CSV table of C-alpha atoms and ligand atoms in Angstrom, one decimal:
chain,number,residue,atom,x,y,z
A,1,MET,CA,97.3,120.5,95.6
A,2,SER,CA,96.3,118.6,92.5
A,3,SER,CA,98.1,119.6,89.3
A,4,PHE,CA,94.7,119.3,87.6
A,5,ALA,CA,92.1,121.8,88.8
A,6,LEU,CA,89.4,124.2,87.7
A,7,LYS,CA,90.5,127.8,87.9
A,8,ASN,CA,88.1,130.6,86.8
A,9,GLY,CA,85.8,128.1,85.2
A,10,VAL,CA,88.6,126.4,83.1
A,11,LEU,CA,90.4,123.2,83.8
A,12,HIS,CA,94.1,123.8,84.2
A,13,VAL,CA,97.2,121.7,84.2
A,14,GLU,CA,99.5,123.4,86.7
A,15,SER,CA,99.2,127.1,85.7
A,16,VAL,CA,98.1,126.5,82.1
A,17,ALA,CA,94.5,126.4,80.9
A,18,LEU,CA,93.7,123.4,78.7
A,19,SER,CA,91.8,125.7,76.3
A,20,ALA,CA,95.1,127.5,75.7
A,21,ILE,CA,96.9,124.2,75.0
A,22,ALA,CA,94.1,123.1,72.5
A,23,GLU,CA,94.4,126.5,70.8
A,24,ARG,CA,98.2,126.3,70.4
A,25,PHE,CA,98.8,122.6,69.7
A,26,GLY,CA,95.4,121.3,68.5
A,27,THR,CA,93.5,118.2,69.6
A,28,PRO,CA,93.7,115.3,70.4
A,29,ALA,CA,96.6,116.0,72.7
A,30,TYR,CA,98.2,114.1,75.6
A,31,VAL,CA,99.0,116.6,78.3
A,32,TYR,CA,101.3,115.7,81.3
A,33,SER,CA,102.2,117.5,84.4
A,34,ARG,CA,105.8,117.6,85.4
A,35,ALA,CA,104.9,118.4,89.0
A,36,ALA,CA,102.6,115.4,89.2
A,37,LEU,CA,105.2,113.0,87.6
A,38,THR,CA,107.8,114.2,90.1
A,39,ALA,CA,105.4,113.9,93.1
A,40,SER,CA,104.5,110.4,92.2
A,41,LEU,CA,108.1,109.2,92.0
A,42,ARG,CA,109.0,111.1,95.2
A,43,GLU,CA,106.1,109.4,97.1
A,44,PHE,CA,107.9,106.1,96.5
A,45,GLN,CA,111.4,107.5,97.3
A,46,ASP,CA,110.2,109.1,100.5
A,47,VAL,CA,108.6,105.9,101.8
A,48,LEU,CA,111.6,103.9,100.9
A,49,THR,CA,114.2,106.2,102.5
A,50,ALA,CA,112.1,106.5,105.7
A,51,HIS,CA,112.3,102.7,106.2
A,52,PRO,CA,115.5,100.8,107.2
A,53,ALA,CA,114.8,98.0,104.7
A,54,GLY,CA,114.3,100.5,101.9
A,55,GLN,CA,117.6,102.4,102.1
A,56,ASP,CA,119.3,101.1,99.0
A,57,ALA,CA,116.1,100.3,97.2
A,58,LEU,CA,115.9,100.8,93.4
A,59,VAL,CA,112.7,102.1,91.8
A,60,CYS,CA,112.7,100.8,88.2
A,61,TYR,CA,109.9,102.7,86.3
A,62,ALA,CA,108.1,100.2,84.0
A,63,VAL,CA,108.7,101.9,80.7
A,64,LYS,CA,105.8,100.2,79.0
A,65,ALA,CA,103.3,102.4,80.8
A,66,ASN,CA,104.6,105.5,79.0
A,67,SER,CA,107.9,105.5,77.1
A,68,ASN,CA,108.2,109.2,76.0
A,69,LEU,CA,111.8,110.3,76.2
A,70,ALA,CA,111.0,113.4,78.3
A,71,ILE,CA,109.3,111.3,80.9
A,72,LEU,CA,112.1,108.8,81.0
A,73,ASN,CA,114.6,111.6,81.2
A,74,LEU,CA,112.7,113.3,84.0
A,75,PHE,CA,112.7,110.0,86.0
A,76,ALA,CA,116.3,109.3,85.3
A,77,ARG,CA,117.3,112.8,86.6
A,78,LEU,CA,115.3,112.0,89.8
A,79,GLY,CA,117.4,108.9,90.3
A,80,ALA,CA,115.0,106.2,89.0
A,81,GLY,CA,116.0,103.0,87.2
A,82,PHE,CA,113.9,101.3,84.5
A,83,ASP,CA,112.1,98.1,83.9
A,84,ILE,CA,112.3,97.3,80.2
A,85,VAL,CA,110.7,94.5,78.1
A,86,SER,CA,112.4,94.9,74.8
A,87,GLY,CA,115.6,96.0,73.0
A,88,GLY,CA,113.6,99.0,71.8
A,89,GLU,CA,112.8,100.1,75.4
A,90,LEU,CA,116.5,99.6,76.3
A,91,GLN,CA,117.5,101.9,73.4
A,92,ARG,CA,114.9,104.4,74.6
A,93,VAL,CA,116.1,104.5,78.2
A,94,LEU,CA,119.7,104.8,77.1
A,95,ALA,CA,118.8,107.7,74.8
A,96,ALA,CA,117.0,109.3,77.7
A,97,GLY,CA,120.1,109.2,79.9
A,98,ALA,CA,119.4,106.2,82.0
A,99,ASP,CA,122.1,104.5,84.0
A,100,PRO,CA,122.3,101.0,82.6
A,101,LYS,CA,123.3,99.7,86.1
A,102,LYS,CA,119.7,100.6,87.1
A,103,VAL,CA,117.9,98.7,84.4
A,104,VAL,CA,116.1,95.4,84.8
A,105,PHE,CA,114.9,93.4,81.8
A,106,SER,CA,111.5,91.6,82.1
A,107,GLY,CA,109.4,89.7,79.6
A,108,VAL,CA,108.9,86.2,78.4
A,109,GLY,CA,110.3,86.3,74.9
A,110,LYS,CA,113.7,88.0,74.9
A,111,THR,CA,115.6,87.4,71.6
A,112,ALA,CA,119.3,86.6,71.5
A,113,ALA,CA,119.9,90.0,69.9
A,114,GLU,CA,118.1,91.8,72.7
A,115,MET,CA,120.0,89.8,75.3
A,116,LYS,CA,123.3,90.8,73.6
A,117,LEU,CA,122.3,94.5,73.6
A,118,ALA,CA,121.5,94.3,77.3
A,119,LEU,CA,124.7,92.5,78.1
A,120,ASP,CA,126.8,95.0,76.2
A,121,ALA,CA,125.0,97.9,78.0
A,122,GLY,CA,125.8,96.2,81.3
A,123,ILE,CA,122.3,96.1,82.8
A,124,PHE,CA,121.5,95.4,86.5
A,125,CYS,CA,119.5,92.2,86.0
A,126,PHE,CA,117.7,89.9,83.6
A,127,ASN,CA,114.3,88.7,85.0
A,128,ILE,CA,114.1,85.1,83.6
A,129,GLU,CA,110.8,83.4,83.0
A,130,SER,CA,111.6,79.9,81.6
A,131,ILE,CA,114.3,77.3,81.3
A,132,PRO,CA,114.8,77.8,77.5
A,133,GLU,CA,115.3,81.5,78.2
A,134,LEU,CA,117.9,80.8,80.9
A,135,GLU,CA,119.7,78.5,78.6
A,136,ARG,CA,119.7,81.0,75.7
A,137,LEU,CA,121.0,83.7,78.0
A,138,ASN,CA,123.8,81.4,79.2
A,139,GLU,CA,124.8,80.8,75.6
A,140,VAL,CA,124.7,84.5,74.6
A,141,ALA,CA,126.6,85.6,77.7
A,142,GLY,CA,129.2,82.9,76.9
A,143,GLN,CA,129.6,84.3,73.3
A,144,CYS,CA,130.1,87.8,74.7
A,145,GLY,CA,132.6,86.5,77.4
A,146,LYS,CA,130.3,87.8,80.2
A,147,GLN,CA,128.3,86.5,83.2
A,148,ALA,CA,124.7,87.5,83.1
A,149,PRO,CA,123.1,88.6,86.4
A,150,ILE,CA,119.7,87.0,86.7
A,151,SER,CA,116.6,86.8,88.9
A,152,LEU,CA,114.0,84.1,88.3
A,153,ARG,CA,110.5,85.5,88.0
A,154,VAL,CA,108.6,83.2,90.3
A,155,ASN,CA,104.9,82.9,90.0
A,156,PRO,CA,103.5,82.9,93.6
A,157,ASN,CA,100.0,81.7,92.5
A,158,VAL,CA,98.3,84.6,94.2
A,159,ASP,CA,95.0,86.1,93.0
A,160,PRO,CA,95.5,89.8,92.6
A,161,LYS,CA,91.7,90.3,92.1
A,162,THR,CA,92.0,92.6,89.1
A,163,HIS,CA,90.9,92.4,85.5
A,164,PRO,CA,91.8,89.0,84.0
A,165,TYR,CA,93.8,90.6,81.2
A,166,ILE,CA,96.1,92.3,83.6
A,167,SER,CA,96.5,89.6,86.3
A,168,THR,CA,99.7,87.7,85.9
A,169,GLY,CA,100.5,85.9,89.1
A,170,LEU,CA,98.1,83.0,88.8
A,171,LYS,CA,99.6,79.6,87.9
A,172,GLU,CA,97.7,79.5,84.6
A,173,ALA,CA,99.4,82.7,83.4
A,174,LYS,CA,102.1,82.6,80.7
A,175,PHE,CA,104.4,84.6,83.1
A,176,GLY,CA,107.1,83.4,85.4
A,177,VAL,CA,108.2,80.0,86.5
A,178,ALA,CA,105.9,77.8,88.7
A,179,TYR,CA,106.5,78.2,92.4
A,180,GLU,CA,106.9,74.4,92.7
A,181,HIS,CA,109.7,74.3,90.1
A,182,ALA,CA,111.6,77.4,91.3
A,183,LEU,CA,114.0,75.7,93.6
A,184,ASP,CA,115.1,73.2,90.9
A,185,LEU,CA,115.5,76.0,88.4
A,186,TYR,CA,117.7,78.0,90.8
A,187,ARG,CA,119.9,74.9,91.2
A,188,ARG,CA,120.2,74.7,87.4
A,189,ALA,CA,120.9,78.4,87.1
A,190,ALA,CA,123.6,78.3,89.7
A,191,ALA,CA,125.4,75.6,87.8
A,192,LEU,CA,125.5,77.4,84.5
A,193,PRO,CA,128.9,78.9,83.8
A,194,HIS,CA,127.8,82.3,82.3
A,195,ILE,CA,124.9,83.0,84.7
A,196,ALA,CA,125.3,84.8,88.0
A,197,VAL,CA,122.3,84.3,90.3
A,198,ALA,CA,121.5,87.7,91.7
A,199,GLY,CA,117.9,87.9,92.9
A,200,ILE,CA,114.3,86.8,92.8
A,201,ASP,CA,111.4,88.5,91.1
A,202,CYS,CA,107.6,88.5,91.0
A,203,HIS,CA,104.9,90.6,89.5
A,204,ILE,CA,101.3,89.5,90.2
A,205,GLY,CA,99.2,91.9,88.2
A,206,SER,CA,98.3,95.5,87.6
A,207,GLN,CA,95.9,98.0,88.9
A,208,LEU,CA,95.7,96.5,92.4
A,209,LEU,CA,93.8,98.7,94.8
A,210,ASP,CA,94.0,96.2,97.7
A,211,PRO,CA,97.6,95.8,98.9
A,212,SER,CA,97.0,92.4,100.6
A,213,PRO,CA,97.9,90.2,97.7
A,214,PHE,CA,101.3,91.8,97.6
A,215,VAL,CA,101.9,90.7,101.2
A,216,GLU,CA,100.7,87.2,100.4
A,217,ALA,CA,103.0,87.0,97.4
A,218,LEU,CA,106.0,88.2,99.4
A,219,GLU,CA,105.4,85.7,102.2
A,220,ARG,CA,105.6,82.9,99.6
A,221,ILE,CA,108.7,84.3,98.0
A,222,LEU,CA,110.4,84.7,101.4
A,223,ALA,CA,109.7,81.0,102.2
A,224,LEU,CA,111.5,80.2,98.9
A,225,ILE,CA,114.4,82.4,99.7
A,226,ASP,CA,114.9,80.5,103.0
A,227,GLN,CA,114.9,77.2,101.1
A,228,LEU,CA,117.5,78.6,98.7
A,229,ALA,CA,119.7,79.8,101.6
A,230,ASP,CA,119.6,76.3,103.0
A,231,GLU,CA,121.1,75.1,99.8
A,232,GLY,CA,123.8,77.8,99.8
A,233,ILE,CA,122.2,79.9,97.1
A,234,THR,CA,122.1,83.5,98.5
A,235,LEU,CA,120.4,86.3,96.8
A,236,HIS,CA,121.4,90.0,96.6
A,237,HIS,CA,118.0,91.5,95.7
A,238,ILE,CA,114.3,91.0,95.7
A,239,ASP,CA,112.2,92.5,92.9
A,240,LEU,CA,108.6,92.9,93.9
A,241,GLY,CA,107.4,94.0,90.4
A,242,GLY,CA,104.8,96.8,89.9
A,243,GLY,CA,101.0,96.7,90.1
A,244,LEU,CA,99.9,99.4,92.5
A,245,GLY,CA,96.7,100.8,91.3
A,246,ILE,CA,95.5,104.4,90.8
A,247,LYS,CA,92.0,105.9,91.2
A,248,TYR,CA,90.2,106.2,87.9
A,249,LYS,CA,87.0,107.6,89.3
A,250,ALA,CA,86.9,110.7,91.4
A,251,GLU,CA,85.1,108.9,94.2
A,252,GLN,CA,87.6,106.0,94.4
A,253,VAL,CA,90.1,105.9,97.2
A,254,GLN,CA,93.6,105.0,96.1
A,255,PRO,CA,95.9,103.2,98.6
A,256,THR,CA,98.9,105.3,99.6
A,257,VAL,CA,102.3,104.1,98.6
A,258,ALA,CA,103.1,103.9,102.3
A,259,SER,CA,100.2,101.5,103.0
A,260,TYR,CA,101.4,99.3,100.2
A,261,LEU,CA,105.2,99.4,100.8
A,262,ASN,CA,105.5,99.6,104.6
A,263,PRO,CA,104.0,96.1,105.3
A,264,LEU,CA,106.4,94.7,102.7
A,265,LEU,CA,109.4,96.5,104.0
A,266,ASP,CA,108.6,95.4,107.6
A,267,LYS,CA,108.7,91.8,106.4
A,268,LEU,CA,112.0,92.4,104.6
A,269,GLN,CA,113.8,94.1,107.5
A,270,GLY,CA,117.0,92.5,108.6
A,271,ARG,CA,117.2,90.2,105.6
A,272,GLY,CA,120.0,92.1,103.8
A,273,LEU,CA,118.1,92.1,100.5
A,274,GLN,CA,118.1,95.1,98.2
A,275,VAL,CA,114.5,96.0,97.3
A,276,VAL,CA,113.7,96.6,93.6
A,277,LEU,CA,110.3,97.8,92.5
A,278,GLU,CA,108.8,98.1,89.0
A,279,PRO,CA,105.9,100.6,89.2
A,280,GLY,CA,104.4,101.8,86.0
A,281,ARG,CA,100.9,103.0,86.1
A,282,ARG,CA,101.2,104.6,89.6
A,283,LEU,CA,104.0,106.9,88.4
A,284,VAL,CA,102.4,108.2,85.3
A,285,GLY,CA,98.7,107.3,85.2
A,286,ASN,CA,97.3,110.3,87.1
A,287,ALA,CA,99.9,112.7,85.8
A,288,GLY,CA,98.4,112.8,82.3
A,289,LEU,CA,95.1,113.3,80.4
A,290,LEU,CA,93.9,113.2,76.9
A,291,LEU,CA,92.5,116.5,75.6
A,292,THR,CA,89.9,116.2,72.9
A,293,ARG,CA,87.3,118.3,71.1
A,294,ILE,CA,83.6,117.5,70.4
A,295,GLU,CA,83.0,117.4,66.7
A,296,PHE,CA,79.3,116.6,66.7
A,297,LEU,CA,76.5,115.8,69.0
A,298,LYS,CA,74.2,113.1,67.7
A,299,GLU,CA,71.1,113.0,69.7
A,300,GLY,CA,69.1,109.9,69.0
A,301,GLU,CA,66.0,108.0,70.2
A,302,GLY,CA,67.6,105.6,72.5
A,303,LYS,CA,71.1,107.1,72.9
A,304,ASN,CA,73.0,110.3,72.6
A,305,PHE,CA,76.5,110.4,71.2
A,306,ALA,CA,79.2,113.0,71.7
A,307,ILE,CA,81.5,112.4,68.7
A,308,ILE,CA,85.0,113.5,69.6
A,309,ASP,CA,88.3,113.8,67.7
A,310,ALA,CA,90.1,111.3,69.8
A,311,ALA,CA,89.3,107.6,69.4
A,312,MET,CA,90.2,104.1,70.5
A,313,ASN,CA,93.4,104.3,68.5
A,314,ASP,CA,94.5,107.1,70.9
A,315,LEU,CA,93.3,105.4,74.1
A,316,MET,CA,92.6,101.7,73.8
A,317,ARG,CA,91.9,101.0,77.4
A,318,PRO,CA,88.0,101.4,77.4
A,319,ALA,CA,87.7,99.2,74.3
A,320,LEU,CA,90.2,96.6,75.5
A,321,TYR,CA,89.4,96.3,79.2
A,322,GLU,CA,86.1,98.1,79.5
A,323,ALA,CA,88.2,100.5,81.5
A,324,TRP,CA,86.7,103.6,83.1
A,325,HIS,CA,88.2,107.1,82.6
A,326,ASP,CA,86.5,110.2,84.1
A,327,ILE,CA,85.6,112.6,81.3
A,328,GLU,CA,85.5,116.3,82.3
A,329,PRO,CA,84.4,119.3,80.3
A,330,VAL,CA,87.3,121.7,80.1
A,331,GLU,CA,84.9,124.7,80.6
A,332,PRO,CA,81.9,123.3,82.4
A,333,ARG,CA,78.5,124.9,81.5
A,334,ASP,CA,75.6,125.5,83.7
A,335,GLY,CA,72.5,123.6,82.6
A,336,ALA,CA,70.9,120.3,82.5
A,337,THR,CA,73.0,117.2,81.6
A,338,ARG,CA,72.1,114.5,79.2
A,339,ASP,CA,73.7,111.0,79.0
A,340,TYR,CA,76.2,110.7,76.2
A,341,ASP,CA,78.3,107.9,74.8
A,342,VAL,CA,81.6,109.6,74.2
A,343,VAL,CA,82.8,108.0,70.9
A,344,GLY,CA,85.5,108.5,68.3
A,345,PRO,CA,85.3,108.5,64.5
A,346,VAL,CA,86.8,105.0,64.2
A,347,CYS,CA,84.6,102.4,62.4
A,348,GLU,CA,84.1,100.1,65.3
A,349,THR,CA,81.3,99.8,67.8
A,350,GLY,CA,84.0,99.4,70.5
A,351,ASP,CA,85.3,102.8,69.7
A,352,PHE,CA,84.1,104.6,72.9
A,353,LEU,CA,86.0,106.4,75.6
A,354,GLY,CA,83.0,106.5,78.0
A,355,GLN,CA,79.4,105.4,78.0
A,356,ALA,CA,76.3,107.0,79.4
A,357,ARG,CA,78.2,110.0,80.8
A,358,PRO,CA,76.0,112.8,82.1
A,359,LEU,CA,77.3,115.9,80.3
A,360,CYS,CA,76.1,119.4,79.5
A,361,VAL,CA,78.0,120.1,76.3
A,362,GLN,CA,77.9,121.8,72.9
A,363,PRO,CA,79.7,120.9,69.6
A,364,GLY,CA,83.2,122.4,69.7
A,365,ASP,CA,83.6,122.0,73.5
A,366,LEU,CA,86.8,120.5,74.9
A,367,LEU,CA,86.8,117.4,77.0
A,368,ALA,CA,89.6,116.0,79.2
A,369,VAL,CA,89.8,112.2,79.5
A,370,MET,CA,91.4,111.9,82.8
A,371,SER,CA,94.0,109.4,84.2
A,372,ALA,CA,95.4,108.7,80.7
A,373,GLY,CA,99.1,109.0,81.5
A,374,ALA,CA,99.6,105.3,81.7
A,375,TYR,CA,99.0,102.8,78.8
A,376,GLY,CA,97.5,105.7,76.8
A,377,MET,CA,99.9,107.0,74.3
A,378,ALA,CA,102.1,103.9,74.8
A,379,MET,CA,99.3,101.7,73.4
A,380,ALA,CA,98.1,104.1,70.7
A,381,SER,CA,98.0,102.9,67.1
A,382,ASN,CA,97.5,104.3,63.6
A,383,TYR,CA,94.3,102.4,63.0
A,384,ASN,CA,92.2,104.2,60.3
A,385,THR,CA,95.4,106.0,59.3
A,386,ARG,CA,95.0,108.3,62.2
A,387,PRO,CA,98.3,110.1,63.1
A,388,ARG,CA,99.0,109.8,66.8
A,389,ALA,CA,98.4,112.7,69.0
A,390,VAL,CA,100.8,115.4,70.0
A,391,GLU,CA,102.2,115.0,73.6
A,392,VAL,CA,103.0,118.1,75.7
A,393,MET,CA,104.4,118.5,79.2
A,394,VAL,CA,103.3,121.4,81.4
A,395,ASP,CA,105.9,122.7,83.8
A,396,GLY,CA,104.5,125.6,85.9
A,397,ASP,CA,103.4,128.1,83.3
A,398,ALA,CA,105.5,126.6,80.5
A,399,VAL,CA,104.3,124.0,77.9
A,400,HIS,CA,106.8,121.8,76.1
A,401,VAL,CA,106.1,119.7,73.1
A,402,ILE,CA,107.6,116.3,74.0
A,403,ARG,CA,106.4,114.5,70.9
A,404,GLN,CA,105.1,116.2,67.7
A,405,ARG,CA,101.8,115.2,66.2
A,406,GLU,CA,102.4,112.6,63.5
A,407,THR,CA,101.8,113.5,59.9
A,408,VAL,CA,100.0,111.2,57.5
A,409,GLU,CA,103.1,111.2,55.3
A,410,GLN,CA,105.1,109.7,58.2
A,411,LEU,CA,102.6,107.0,58.4
A,412,TYR,CA,103.2,105.6,55.0
A,413,ALA,CA,106.8,106.7,54.6
A,414,GLY,CA,108.1,103.1,54.9
A,415,GLU,CA,105.6,101.7,52.4
A,416,SER,CA,106.2,101.1,48.7
A,417,ILE,CA,104.1,100.2,45.7
A,418,LEU,CA,104.9,97.3,43.4
A,419,PRO,CA,107.2,98.3,40.4
A,420,GLN,CA,104.6,97.1,37.8
B,501,LLP,N1,106.6,94.7,85.8
B,501,LLP,C1,106.1,93.8,85.0
B,501,LLP,C2,106.8,92.5,84.8
B,501,LLP,C3,104.9,94.0,84.3
B,501,LLP,O1,104.4,93.1,83.4
B,501,LLP,C4,104.2,95.2,84.5
B,501,LLP,C5,102.9,95.5,83.7
B,501,LLP,C6,104.7,96.2,85.3
B,501,LLP,C7,105.9,95.9,86.0
B,501,LLP,C8,104.1,97.5,85.6
B,501,LLP,O2,102.8,97.3,86.2
B,501,LLP,P1,102.0,98.6,86.7
B,501,LLP,O3,102.7,99.1,87.9
B,501,LLP,O4,101.9,99.5,85.6
B,501,LLP,O5,100.7,98.0,87.1
B,501,LLP,N2,97.8,97.8,79.5
B,501,LLP,C9,97.2,97.5,80.8
B,501,LLP,C10,98.3,97.2,81.8
B,501,LLP,C11,99.2,96.1,81.5
B,501,LLP,C12,100.3,95.8,82.5
B,501,LLP,C13,101.3,94.9,82.0
B,501,LLP,N3,102.4,94.7,82.9
B,501,LLP,C14,96.3,98.6,81.2
B,501,LLP,O6,96.1,99.6,80.4
B,501,LLP,O7,95.7,98.5,82.2
């Protein structure tokens, strides 16, 4: 049963009508379902525990997809680890009750201060993306009197066939170390006094709906692992990154976690490697929506606009990637539809959440922008001095505020005017 469904003509999240949420907390609002979040993590855990190669696997939720403390805390309670990309994300996961031994640290530009923070916390692994980064970590670990566990993020040069802004595994990407140089880099890493070679890592891109590039990438990584073993460099874990896609359109079919993971686990069986995963979007994307109200309808010669109270600052994905999100009326009306561009009040032509959407709506109606749980609030900004939306989590018939709506005063609290 979906956690998002029409009941008595009103779109509900679990047992709560979205109209009631709008009434109580205002709009725009991000609304998440605890049951949907739990189910998406459980889908990974169930597939892993059912496979011999997945027994000791670690699911490290990619915090960047949605870093709200309540979501992090929920996943921590369910046993997840975390994939972080900054010192800020580390502080967040620790504040949310994460076990630092289940944290991997990704990203191309870690500062010395961030490295020290992570070493002090005792994280599971640093995913290293360049020689200078490796050398910096060796130095910082030396100063702290520690050995830093590392994986090299290897770029398998596989085309994930997704949007160019979110494909990362091609050799021209800024991410990872080139496949051809990986062996040499491992040799260098193994010789550094404050580095402990622990694993290997790859992440080829995001929103992949065809699992075959993952298999291709794994085959290339396994060949490298064999070469490393020949040189006496043995690895403890393999981190396959994130990237599994979700359906953004009702008619799309999304691959199951089993159809993505089982072919990978089959290839890993008997190798004695702990599997680490970094899913982001798949765990949260379809567990949240953006609730908004129509302010005005502007019906023109060539185009009709539904002007809503959410905007590109709340959900950047359509403006940034021409991404599609289904837009559903919360209380659907009977009647003829017209095509509307669903736009916000921000002064940019790119400020749309959907274009040419057939809708039968009136001013004041509520709309739900679906599949907005991932890279929605996490990428929101205060452009046009717009306070960011309230975030609420539905749990059965209860609604919890998990982040208050910002106030305008908070937005300029850190600013000051010149003395004269
Ligand atoms: N691991 C690494 C190293 C990553 O760079 C990413 C995402 C993930 C894991 C999680 O990937 P996921 O499972 O969520 O696909 N803002 C874009 C997506 C950017 C993804 C960046 N890296 C969007 O809204 O589509």
